[in-house]
GROMACS .gro file of C-alpha atoms in nm:
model
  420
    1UNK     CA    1   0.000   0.000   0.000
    2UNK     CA    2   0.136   0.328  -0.097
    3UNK     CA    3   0.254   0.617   0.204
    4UNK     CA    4  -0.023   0.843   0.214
    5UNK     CA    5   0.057   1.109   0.463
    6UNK     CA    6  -0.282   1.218   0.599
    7UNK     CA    7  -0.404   1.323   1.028
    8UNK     CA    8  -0.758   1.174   0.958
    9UNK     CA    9  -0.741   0.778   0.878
   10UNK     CA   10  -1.063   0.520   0.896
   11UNK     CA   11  -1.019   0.141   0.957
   12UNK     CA   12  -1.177  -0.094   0.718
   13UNK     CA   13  -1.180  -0.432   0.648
   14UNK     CA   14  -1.073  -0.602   0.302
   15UNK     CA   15  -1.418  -0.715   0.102
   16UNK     CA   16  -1.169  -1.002  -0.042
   17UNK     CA   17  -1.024  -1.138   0.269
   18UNK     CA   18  -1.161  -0.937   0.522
   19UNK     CA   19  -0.805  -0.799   0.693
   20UNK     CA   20  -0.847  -0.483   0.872
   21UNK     CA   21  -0.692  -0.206   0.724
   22UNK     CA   22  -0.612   0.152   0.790
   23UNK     CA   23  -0.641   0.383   0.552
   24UNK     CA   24  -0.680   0.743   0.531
   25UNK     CA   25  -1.009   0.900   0.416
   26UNK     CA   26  -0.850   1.039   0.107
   27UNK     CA   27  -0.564   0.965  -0.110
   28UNK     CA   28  -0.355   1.162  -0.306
   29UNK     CA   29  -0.407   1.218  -0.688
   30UNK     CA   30  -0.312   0.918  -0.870
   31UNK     CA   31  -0.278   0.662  -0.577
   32UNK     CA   32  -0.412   0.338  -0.481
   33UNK     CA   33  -0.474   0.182  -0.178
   34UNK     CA   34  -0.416  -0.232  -0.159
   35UNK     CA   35  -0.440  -0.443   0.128
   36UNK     CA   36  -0.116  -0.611   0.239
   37UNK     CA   37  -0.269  -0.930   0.280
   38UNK     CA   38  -0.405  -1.036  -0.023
   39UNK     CA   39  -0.327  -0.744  -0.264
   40UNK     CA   40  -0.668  -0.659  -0.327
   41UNK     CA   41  -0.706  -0.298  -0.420
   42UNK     CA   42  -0.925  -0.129  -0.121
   43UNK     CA   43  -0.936   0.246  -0.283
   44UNK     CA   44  -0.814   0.436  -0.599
   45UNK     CA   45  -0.870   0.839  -0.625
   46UNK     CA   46  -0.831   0.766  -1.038
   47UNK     CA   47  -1.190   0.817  -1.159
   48UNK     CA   48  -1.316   1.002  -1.437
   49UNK     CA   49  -1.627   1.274  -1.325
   50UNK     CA   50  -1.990   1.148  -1.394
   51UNK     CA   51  -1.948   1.490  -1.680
   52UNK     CA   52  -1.669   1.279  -1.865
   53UNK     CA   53  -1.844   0.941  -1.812
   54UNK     CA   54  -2.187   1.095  -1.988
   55UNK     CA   55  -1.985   1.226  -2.290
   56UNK     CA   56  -1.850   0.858  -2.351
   57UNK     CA   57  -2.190   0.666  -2.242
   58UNK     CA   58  -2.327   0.903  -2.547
   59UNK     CA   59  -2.052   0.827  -2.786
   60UNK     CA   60  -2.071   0.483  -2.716
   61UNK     CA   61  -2.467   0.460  -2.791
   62UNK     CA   62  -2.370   0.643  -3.156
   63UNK     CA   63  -2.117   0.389  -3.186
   64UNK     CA   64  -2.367   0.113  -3.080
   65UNK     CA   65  -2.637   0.180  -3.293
   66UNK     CA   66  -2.359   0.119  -3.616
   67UNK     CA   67  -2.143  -0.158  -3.505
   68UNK     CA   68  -2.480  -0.391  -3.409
   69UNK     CA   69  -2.628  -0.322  -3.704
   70UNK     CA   70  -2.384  -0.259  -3.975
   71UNK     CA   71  -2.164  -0.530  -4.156
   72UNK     CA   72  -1.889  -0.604  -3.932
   73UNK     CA   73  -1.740  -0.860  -4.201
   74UNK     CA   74  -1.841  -0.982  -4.590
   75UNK     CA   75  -1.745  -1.212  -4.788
   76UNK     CA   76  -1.792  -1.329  -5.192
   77UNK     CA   77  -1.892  -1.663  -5.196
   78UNK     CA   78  -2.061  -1.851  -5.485
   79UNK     CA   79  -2.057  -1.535  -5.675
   80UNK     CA   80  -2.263  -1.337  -5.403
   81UNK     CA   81  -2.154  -1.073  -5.131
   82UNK     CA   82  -2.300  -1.161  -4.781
   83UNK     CA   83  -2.257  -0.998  -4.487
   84UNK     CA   84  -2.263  -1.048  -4.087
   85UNK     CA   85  -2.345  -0.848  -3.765
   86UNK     CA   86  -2.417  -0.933  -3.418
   87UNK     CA   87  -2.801  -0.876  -3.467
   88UNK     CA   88  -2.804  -1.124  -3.750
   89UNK     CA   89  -2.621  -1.430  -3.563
   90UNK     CA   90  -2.897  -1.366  -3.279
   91UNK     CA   91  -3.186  -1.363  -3.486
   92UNK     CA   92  -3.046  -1.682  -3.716
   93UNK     CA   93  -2.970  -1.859  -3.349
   94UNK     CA   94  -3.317  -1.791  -3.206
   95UNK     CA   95  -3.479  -1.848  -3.558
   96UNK     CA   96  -3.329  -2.202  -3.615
   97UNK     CA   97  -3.452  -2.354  -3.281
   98UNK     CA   98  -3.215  -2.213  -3.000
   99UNK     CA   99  -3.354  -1.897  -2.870
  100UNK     CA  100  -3.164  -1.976  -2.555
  101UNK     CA  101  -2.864  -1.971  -2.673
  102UNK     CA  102  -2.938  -1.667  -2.868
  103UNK     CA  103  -3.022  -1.487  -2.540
  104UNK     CA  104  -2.653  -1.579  -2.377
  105UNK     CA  105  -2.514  -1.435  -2.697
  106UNK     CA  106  -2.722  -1.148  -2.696
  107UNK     CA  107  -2.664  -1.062  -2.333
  108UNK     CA  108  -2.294  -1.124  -2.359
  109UNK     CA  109  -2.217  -0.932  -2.730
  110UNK     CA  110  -2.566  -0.639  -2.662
  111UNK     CA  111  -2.748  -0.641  -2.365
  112UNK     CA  112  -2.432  -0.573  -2.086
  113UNK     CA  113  -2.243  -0.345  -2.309
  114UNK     CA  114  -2.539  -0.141  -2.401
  115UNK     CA  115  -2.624  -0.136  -2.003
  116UNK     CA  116  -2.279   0.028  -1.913
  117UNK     CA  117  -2.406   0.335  -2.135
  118UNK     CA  118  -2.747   0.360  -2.031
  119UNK     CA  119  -2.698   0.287  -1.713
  120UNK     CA  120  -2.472   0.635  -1.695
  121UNK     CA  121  -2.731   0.854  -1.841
  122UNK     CA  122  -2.959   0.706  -1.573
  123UNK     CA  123  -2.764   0.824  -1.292
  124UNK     CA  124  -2.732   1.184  -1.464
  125UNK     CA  125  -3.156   1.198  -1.576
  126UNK     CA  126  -3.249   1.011  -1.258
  127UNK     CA  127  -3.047   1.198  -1.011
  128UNK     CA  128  -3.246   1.527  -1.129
  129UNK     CA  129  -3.559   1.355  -1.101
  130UNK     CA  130  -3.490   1.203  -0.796
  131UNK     CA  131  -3.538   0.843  -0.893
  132UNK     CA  132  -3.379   0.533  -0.640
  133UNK     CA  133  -3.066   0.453  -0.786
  134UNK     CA  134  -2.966   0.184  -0.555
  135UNK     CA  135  -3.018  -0.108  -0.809
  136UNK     CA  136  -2.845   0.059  -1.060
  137UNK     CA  137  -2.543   0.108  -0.934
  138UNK     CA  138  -2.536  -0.234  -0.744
  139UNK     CA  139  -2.569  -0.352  -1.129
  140UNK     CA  140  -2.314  -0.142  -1.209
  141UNK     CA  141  -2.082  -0.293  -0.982
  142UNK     CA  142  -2.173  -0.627  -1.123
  143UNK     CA  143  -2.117  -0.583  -1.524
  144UNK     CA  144  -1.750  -0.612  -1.598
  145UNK     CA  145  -1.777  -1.004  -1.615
  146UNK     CA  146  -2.044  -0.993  -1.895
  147UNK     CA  147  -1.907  -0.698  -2.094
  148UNK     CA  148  -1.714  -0.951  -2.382
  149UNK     CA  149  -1.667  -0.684  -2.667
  150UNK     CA  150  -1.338  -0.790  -2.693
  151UNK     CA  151  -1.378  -1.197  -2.655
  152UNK     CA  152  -1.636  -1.085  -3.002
  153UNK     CA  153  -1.339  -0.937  -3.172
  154UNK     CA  154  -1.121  -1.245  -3.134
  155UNK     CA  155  -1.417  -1.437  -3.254
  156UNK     CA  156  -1.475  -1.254  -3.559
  157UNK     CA  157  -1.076  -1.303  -3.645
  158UNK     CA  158  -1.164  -1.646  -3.559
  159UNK     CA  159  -1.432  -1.683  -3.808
  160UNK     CA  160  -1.292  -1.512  -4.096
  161UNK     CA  161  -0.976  -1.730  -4.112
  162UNK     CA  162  -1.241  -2.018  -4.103
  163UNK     CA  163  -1.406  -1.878  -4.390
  164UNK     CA  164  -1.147  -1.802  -4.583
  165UNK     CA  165  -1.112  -2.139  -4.703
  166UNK     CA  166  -1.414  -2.088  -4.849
  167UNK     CA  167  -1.449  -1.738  -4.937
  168UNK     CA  168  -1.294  -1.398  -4.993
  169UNK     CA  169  -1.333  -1.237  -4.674
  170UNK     CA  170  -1.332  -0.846  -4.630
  171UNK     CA  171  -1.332  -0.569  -4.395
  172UNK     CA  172  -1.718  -0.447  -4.315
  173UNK     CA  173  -1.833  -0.135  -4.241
  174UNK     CA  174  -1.913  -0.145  -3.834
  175UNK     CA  175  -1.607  -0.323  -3.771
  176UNK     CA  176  -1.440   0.031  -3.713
  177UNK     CA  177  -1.733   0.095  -3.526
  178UNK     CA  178  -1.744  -0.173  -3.331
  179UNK     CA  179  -1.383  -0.207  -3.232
  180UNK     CA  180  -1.421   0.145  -3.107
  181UNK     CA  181  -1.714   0.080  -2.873
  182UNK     CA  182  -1.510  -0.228  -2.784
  183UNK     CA  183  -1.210   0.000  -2.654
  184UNK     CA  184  -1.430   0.251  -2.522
  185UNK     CA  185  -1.614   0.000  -2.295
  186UNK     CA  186  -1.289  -0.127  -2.160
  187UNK     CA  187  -1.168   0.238  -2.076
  188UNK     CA  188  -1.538   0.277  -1.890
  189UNK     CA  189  -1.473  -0.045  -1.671
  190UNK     CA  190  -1.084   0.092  -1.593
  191UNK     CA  191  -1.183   0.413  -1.488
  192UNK     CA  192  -1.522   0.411  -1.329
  193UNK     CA  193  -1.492   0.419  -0.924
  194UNK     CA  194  -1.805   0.260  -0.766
  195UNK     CA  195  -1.737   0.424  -0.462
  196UNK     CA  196  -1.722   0.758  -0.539
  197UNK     CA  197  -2.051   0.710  -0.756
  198UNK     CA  198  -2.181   0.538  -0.487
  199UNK     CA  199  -2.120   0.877  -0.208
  200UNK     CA  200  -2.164   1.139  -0.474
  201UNK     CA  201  -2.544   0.998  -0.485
  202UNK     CA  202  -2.585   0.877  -0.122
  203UNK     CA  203  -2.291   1.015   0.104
  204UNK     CA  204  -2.243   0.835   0.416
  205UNK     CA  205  -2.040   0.904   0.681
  206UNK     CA  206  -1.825   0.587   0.744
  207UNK     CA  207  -1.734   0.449   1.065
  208UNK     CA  208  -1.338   0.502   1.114
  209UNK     CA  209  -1.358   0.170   1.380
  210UNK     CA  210  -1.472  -0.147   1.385
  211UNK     CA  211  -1.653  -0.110   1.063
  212UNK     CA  212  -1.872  -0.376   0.870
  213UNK     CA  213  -1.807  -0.421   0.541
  214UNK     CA  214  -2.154  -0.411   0.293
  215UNK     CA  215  -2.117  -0.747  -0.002
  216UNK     CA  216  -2.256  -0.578  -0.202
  217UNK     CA  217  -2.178  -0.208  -0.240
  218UNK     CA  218  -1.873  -0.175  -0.019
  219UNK     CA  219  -1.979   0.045   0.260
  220UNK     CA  220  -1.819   0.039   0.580
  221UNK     CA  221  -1.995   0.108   0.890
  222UNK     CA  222  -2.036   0.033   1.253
  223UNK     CA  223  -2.313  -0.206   1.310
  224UNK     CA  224  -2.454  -0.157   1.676
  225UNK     CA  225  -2.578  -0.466   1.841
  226UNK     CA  226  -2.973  -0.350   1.785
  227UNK     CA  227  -2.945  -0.198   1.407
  228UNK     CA  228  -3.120  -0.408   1.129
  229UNK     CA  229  -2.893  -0.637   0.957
  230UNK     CA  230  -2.889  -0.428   0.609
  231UNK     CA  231  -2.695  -0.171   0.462
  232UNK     CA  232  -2.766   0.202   0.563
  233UNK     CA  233  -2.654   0.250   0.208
  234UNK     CA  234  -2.782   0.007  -0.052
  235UNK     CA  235  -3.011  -0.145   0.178
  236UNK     CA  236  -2.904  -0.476   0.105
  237UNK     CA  237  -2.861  -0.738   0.339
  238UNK     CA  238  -2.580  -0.766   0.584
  239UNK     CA  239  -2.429  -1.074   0.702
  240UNK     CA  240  -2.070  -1.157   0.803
  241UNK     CA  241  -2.060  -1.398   0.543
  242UNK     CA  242  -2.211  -1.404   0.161
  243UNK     CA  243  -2.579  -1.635   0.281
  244UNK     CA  244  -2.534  -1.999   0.102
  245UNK     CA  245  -2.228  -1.865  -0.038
  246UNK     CA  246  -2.095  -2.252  -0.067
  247UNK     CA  247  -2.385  -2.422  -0.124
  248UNK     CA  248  -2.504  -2.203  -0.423
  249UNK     CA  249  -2.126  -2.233  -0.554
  250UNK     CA  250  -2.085  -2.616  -0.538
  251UNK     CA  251  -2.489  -2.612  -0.689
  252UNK     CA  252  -2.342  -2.448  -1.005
  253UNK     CA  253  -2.064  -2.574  -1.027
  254UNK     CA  254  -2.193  -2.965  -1.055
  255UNK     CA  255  -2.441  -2.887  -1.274
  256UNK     CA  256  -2.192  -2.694  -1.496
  257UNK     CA  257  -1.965  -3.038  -1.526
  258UNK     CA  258  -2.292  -3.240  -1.567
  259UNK     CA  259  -2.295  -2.994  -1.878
  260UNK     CA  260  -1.991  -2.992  -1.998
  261UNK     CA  261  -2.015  -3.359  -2.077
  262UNK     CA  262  -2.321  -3.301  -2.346
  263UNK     CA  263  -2.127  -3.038  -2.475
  264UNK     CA  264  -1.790  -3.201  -2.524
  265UNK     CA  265  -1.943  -3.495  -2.705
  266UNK     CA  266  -2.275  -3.364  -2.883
  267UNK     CA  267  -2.187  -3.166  -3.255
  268UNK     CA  268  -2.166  -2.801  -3.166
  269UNK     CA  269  -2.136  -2.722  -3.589
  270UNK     CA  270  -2.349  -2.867  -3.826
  271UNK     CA  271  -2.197  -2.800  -4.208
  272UNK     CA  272  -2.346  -2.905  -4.547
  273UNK     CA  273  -2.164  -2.894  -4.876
  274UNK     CA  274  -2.299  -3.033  -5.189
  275UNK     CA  275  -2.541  -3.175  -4.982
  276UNK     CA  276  -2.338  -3.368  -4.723
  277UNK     CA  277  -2.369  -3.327  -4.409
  278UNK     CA  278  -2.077  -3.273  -4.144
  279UNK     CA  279  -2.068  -3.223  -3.784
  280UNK     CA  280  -1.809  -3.125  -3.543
  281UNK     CA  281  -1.735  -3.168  -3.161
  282UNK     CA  282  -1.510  -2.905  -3.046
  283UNK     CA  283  -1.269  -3.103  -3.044
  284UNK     CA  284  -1.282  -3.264  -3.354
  285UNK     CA  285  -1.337  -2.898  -3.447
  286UNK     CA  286  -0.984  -2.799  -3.349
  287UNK     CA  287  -0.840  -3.124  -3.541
  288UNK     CA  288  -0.998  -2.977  -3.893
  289UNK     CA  289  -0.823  -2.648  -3.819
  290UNK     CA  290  -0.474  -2.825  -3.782
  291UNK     CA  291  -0.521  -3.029  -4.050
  292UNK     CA  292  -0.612  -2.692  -4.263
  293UNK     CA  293  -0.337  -2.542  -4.149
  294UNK     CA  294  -0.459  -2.296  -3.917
  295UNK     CA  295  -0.276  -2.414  -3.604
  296UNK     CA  296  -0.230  -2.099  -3.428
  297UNK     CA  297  -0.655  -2.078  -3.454
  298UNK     CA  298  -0.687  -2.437  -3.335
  299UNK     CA  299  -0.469  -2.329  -3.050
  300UNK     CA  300  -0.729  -2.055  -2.964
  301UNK     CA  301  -1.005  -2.242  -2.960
  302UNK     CA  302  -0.856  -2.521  -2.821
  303UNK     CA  303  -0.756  -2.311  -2.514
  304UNK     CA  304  -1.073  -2.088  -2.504
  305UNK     CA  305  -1.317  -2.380  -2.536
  306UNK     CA  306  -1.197  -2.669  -2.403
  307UNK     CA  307  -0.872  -2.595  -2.167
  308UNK     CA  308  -1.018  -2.341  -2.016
  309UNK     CA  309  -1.377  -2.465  -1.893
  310UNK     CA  310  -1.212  -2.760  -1.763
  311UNK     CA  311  -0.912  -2.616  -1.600
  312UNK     CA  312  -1.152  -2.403  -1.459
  313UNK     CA  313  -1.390  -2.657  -1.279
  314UNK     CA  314  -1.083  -2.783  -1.169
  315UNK     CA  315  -0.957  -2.485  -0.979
  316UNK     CA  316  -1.266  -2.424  -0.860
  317UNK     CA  317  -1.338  -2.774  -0.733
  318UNK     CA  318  -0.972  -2.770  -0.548
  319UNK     CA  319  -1.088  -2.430  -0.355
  320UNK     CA  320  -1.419  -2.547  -0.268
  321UNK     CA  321  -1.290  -2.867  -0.153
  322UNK     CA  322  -0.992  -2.663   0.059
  323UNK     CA  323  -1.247  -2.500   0.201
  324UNK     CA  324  -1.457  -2.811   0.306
  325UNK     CA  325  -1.214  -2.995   0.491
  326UNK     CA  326  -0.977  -2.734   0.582
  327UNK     CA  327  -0.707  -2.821   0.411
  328UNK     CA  328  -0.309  -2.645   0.482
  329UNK     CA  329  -0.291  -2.466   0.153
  330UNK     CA  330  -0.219  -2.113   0.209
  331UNK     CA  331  -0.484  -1.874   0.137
  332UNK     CA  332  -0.230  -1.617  -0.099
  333UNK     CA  333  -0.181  -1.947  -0.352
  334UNK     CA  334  -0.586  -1.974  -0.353
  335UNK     CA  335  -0.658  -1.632  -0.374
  336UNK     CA  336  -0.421  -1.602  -0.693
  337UNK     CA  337  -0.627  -1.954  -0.833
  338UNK     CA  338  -0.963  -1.788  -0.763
  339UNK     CA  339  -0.890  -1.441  -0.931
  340UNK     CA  340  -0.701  -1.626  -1.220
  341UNK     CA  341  -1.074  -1.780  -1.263
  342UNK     CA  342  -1.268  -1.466  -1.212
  343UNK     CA  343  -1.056  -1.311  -1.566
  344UNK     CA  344  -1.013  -1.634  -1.778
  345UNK     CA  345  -1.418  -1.774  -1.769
  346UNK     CA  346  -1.536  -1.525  -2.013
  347UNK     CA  347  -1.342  -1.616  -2.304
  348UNK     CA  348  -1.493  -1.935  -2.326
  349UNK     CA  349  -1.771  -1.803  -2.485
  350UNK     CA  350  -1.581  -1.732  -2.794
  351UNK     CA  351  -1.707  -2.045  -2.975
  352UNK     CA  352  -2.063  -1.979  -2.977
  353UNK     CA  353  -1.970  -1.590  -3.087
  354UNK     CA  354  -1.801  -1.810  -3.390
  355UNK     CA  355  -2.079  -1.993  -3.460
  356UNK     CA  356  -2.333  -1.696  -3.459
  357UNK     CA  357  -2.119  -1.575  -3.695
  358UNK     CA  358  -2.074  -1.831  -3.927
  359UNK     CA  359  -2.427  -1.946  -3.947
  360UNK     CA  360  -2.521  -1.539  -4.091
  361UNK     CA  361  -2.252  -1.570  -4.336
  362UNK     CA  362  -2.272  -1.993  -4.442
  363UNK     CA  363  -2.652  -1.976  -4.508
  364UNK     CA  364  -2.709  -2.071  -4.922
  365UNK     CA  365  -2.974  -2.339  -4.871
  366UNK     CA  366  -2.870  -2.717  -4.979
  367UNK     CA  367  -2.545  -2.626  -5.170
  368UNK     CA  368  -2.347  -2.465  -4.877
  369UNK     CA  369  -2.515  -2.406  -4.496
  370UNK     CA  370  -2.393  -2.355  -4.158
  371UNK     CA  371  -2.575  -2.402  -3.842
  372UNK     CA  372  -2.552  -2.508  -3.466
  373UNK     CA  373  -2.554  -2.819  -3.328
  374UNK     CA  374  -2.719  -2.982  -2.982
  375UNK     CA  375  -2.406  -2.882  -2.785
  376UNK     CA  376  -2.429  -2.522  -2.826
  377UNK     CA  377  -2.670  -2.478  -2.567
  378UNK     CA  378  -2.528  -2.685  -2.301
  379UNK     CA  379  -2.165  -2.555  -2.361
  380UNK     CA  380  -2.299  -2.195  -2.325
  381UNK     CA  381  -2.534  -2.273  -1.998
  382UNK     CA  382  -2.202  -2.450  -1.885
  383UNK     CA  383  -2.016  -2.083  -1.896
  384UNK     CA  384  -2.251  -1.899  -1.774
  385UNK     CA  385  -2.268  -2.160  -1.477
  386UNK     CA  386  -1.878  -2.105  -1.386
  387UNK     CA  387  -1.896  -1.734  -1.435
  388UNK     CA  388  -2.162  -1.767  -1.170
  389UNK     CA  389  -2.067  -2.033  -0.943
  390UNK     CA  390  -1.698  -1.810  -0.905
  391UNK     CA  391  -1.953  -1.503  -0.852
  392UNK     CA  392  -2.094  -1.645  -0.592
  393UNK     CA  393  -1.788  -1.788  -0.395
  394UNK     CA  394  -1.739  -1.579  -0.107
  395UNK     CA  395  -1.360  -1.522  -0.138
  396UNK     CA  396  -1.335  -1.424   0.261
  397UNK     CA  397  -1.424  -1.851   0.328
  398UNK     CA  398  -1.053  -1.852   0.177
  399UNK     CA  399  -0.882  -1.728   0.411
  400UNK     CA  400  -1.102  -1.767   0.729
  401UNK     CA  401  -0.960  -2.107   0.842
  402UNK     CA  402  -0.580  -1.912   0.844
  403UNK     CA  403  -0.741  -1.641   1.030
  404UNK     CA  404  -0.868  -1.898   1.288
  405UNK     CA  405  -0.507  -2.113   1.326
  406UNK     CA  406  -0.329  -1.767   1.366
  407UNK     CA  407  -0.556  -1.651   1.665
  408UNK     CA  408  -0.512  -2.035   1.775
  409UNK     CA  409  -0.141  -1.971   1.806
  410UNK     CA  410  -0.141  -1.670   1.942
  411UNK     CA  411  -0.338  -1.815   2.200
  412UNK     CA  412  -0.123  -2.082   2.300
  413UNK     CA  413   0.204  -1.886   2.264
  414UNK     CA  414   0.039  -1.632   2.516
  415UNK     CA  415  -0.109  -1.908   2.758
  416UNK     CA  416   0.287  -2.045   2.747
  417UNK     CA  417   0.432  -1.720   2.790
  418UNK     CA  418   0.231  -1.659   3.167
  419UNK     CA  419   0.279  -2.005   3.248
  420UNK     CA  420   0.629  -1.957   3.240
   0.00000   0.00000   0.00000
């Protein structure tokens, strides 16, 4: 944690492993505050004004209303230009018998990064109007796992070097566009400070001892013996612990492997050519790529699609299990396995972002067609169930059983030291 030299300071515990730290109540321009314990950063005084974050949200609903709808690649094939955007892909999904899948793909690629945006110009329009903006911002806070601009972009270079076995393959028109919105997105989720949105609309005067710590928003207060267990800020509930935390982790996380199984062996791509019909697993998917030639692609997939949700599962089974039977693994090592988790889940979805794609641009009738197979659905309900089931994990369980063993020895090393 950086030296901040300040008279006033507040005490605060860590929302990742729950170490009480001291901080002061401001820092200085261009600082960050992380706890020692498990590096988690506590406070930040980077953050851009709600003035600056209204002037993007607007750009990036321009930008938004081009790079869903306008071609984001084309290519010539069988003598005919065809194009592909992200509204196209849904529509094809939900159209050909999978409007489940279409709604992951559309909440993933639309739906979250249109809500960064709007959810801005909210705050600005509802503050005026004096509207509750408690469940926005706790939303807010919530978004940066299911913003996957970017995961799109690697599955649109993904898909054209499929197609270009096939086709000529060219540059569309919202691919500038979307790109764009892509990087402005990211720059939103860098630079937007929950806390400071959170006390510009509902300032609170935190407790600078023995302070609770809110899941959900962050606030840190003093809890008196008689108060209601729920935030004075967000109103949410308080507990010491995240409620079920384990129980709704382990429920998502079996049901994600039960998935995983349909979706490794079931086709996931369904191709016809000349009238013959082909289907793929993923990983007989990644085979045809290396035998094409496209290794470095194969290697992509392979990693995104089937490494990932499996090394994944594994991690998280290993934590939950640590956790179960208290096992000696040091809670740093675990908290570095559960964050590596919390970044890498997302990309998985880059296969069905590939196949939403391919199916708009592979699509002329009984000569050449594209379209999704059985294990689309349960591959995408499987991520979607990891995302969750690390969402839900209540990273404090981590690193309460080395809390416990450390109070145990400091117990017996003081009951030794007045006994001698």
């Amino acid at each position: 944690m950086s030296k901040v030299k300040a008279t006033v300071k507040r005490a605060i515990h860590c929302p990742e492993c729950d170490c009480l730290v001291t901080l002061p109540l401001l820092l200085k321009r261009a600082e960050d505050a992380y706890c020692p314990q498990c590096q988690a950063k506590l406070a930040s005084s980077r953050d851009w004004s709600l003035t600056r974050l209204l002037i993007l949200s607007i750009t990036m609903l321009i930008l938004a209303s081009i790079a869903f709808t306008q071609p984001l690649i084309k290519i010539h094939l069988l003598g005919t230009m065809i194009t592909a955007n992200v509204i196209d892909g849904v529509r094809l999904m939900s159209e050909q018998g999978s409007p489940l899948t279409a709604t992951m793909v559309a909440f993933c690629a639309i739906a979250a990064p249109l809500s960064l945006p709007i959810a801005i110009l909210y705050l600005h329009l509802g503050a005026r109007l004096r509207f509750n903006l408690r469940p926005v911002l706790l939303m807010l806070g919530k978004l940066k796992e299911w913003v996957m601009l970017d995961v799109y972009v690697i599955g649109l270079g993904v898909a054209a070097i499929k197609l270009g076995d096939y086709a000529t393959v060219y540059i569309g028109n919202g691919l500038i566009a979307f790109v764009s919105l892509m990087v402005l997105s990211l720059l939103m989720l860098i630079h937007i400070n929950m806390d400071s949105l959170w006390q510009r609309f509902y300032p609170q005067n935190e407790s600078v001892t023995s302070p609770a710590t809110c899941h959900a928003c962050h606030y840190h207060f003093k809890k008196a013996p008689s108060m209601h267990t729920s935030c004075p800020r967000c109103y949410s509930g308080y507990s010491v612990r995240q409620p079920m935390s384990l129980q709704k982790t382990w429920a998502a996380l079996i049901a994600s492997m039960l998935l995983l199984l349909p979706a490794n062996l079931l086709p996931i791509s369904i191709f016809y050519l000349n009238g013959q019909r082909h289907e793929d697993t993923i990983f007989s998917g990644v085979i045809s790529l290396i035998e094409s030639g496209n290794t470095p692609i194969a290697i992509i997939v392979f990693i995104a699609s089937i490494f990932v949700p499996f090394f994944k599962v594994i991690i998280m089974l290993f934590l939950l299990i640590s956790i179960q039977f208290n096992l000696r693994i040091h809670p740093l090592l675990r908290m570095k396995l559960y964050r590596f988790v919390s970044w890498i889940g997302r990309w998985s979805m880059l296969d069905l972002f590939v196949i939403g794609l391919m199916m708009t641009l592979i699509n002329r009738d009984q000569l050449m067609a594209f379209t999704m197979g059985p294990a689309a659905f349960y591959f995408g309900s499987a991520v979607i169930l990891t995302i969750l089931a690390v969402e839900w994990l209540d990273s404090r369980l981590l690193w309460d059983i080395y809390a416990t063993r450390r109070k145990r020895r400091s117990g017996s090393t003081s009951r030794n030291t007045t006994q001698a």
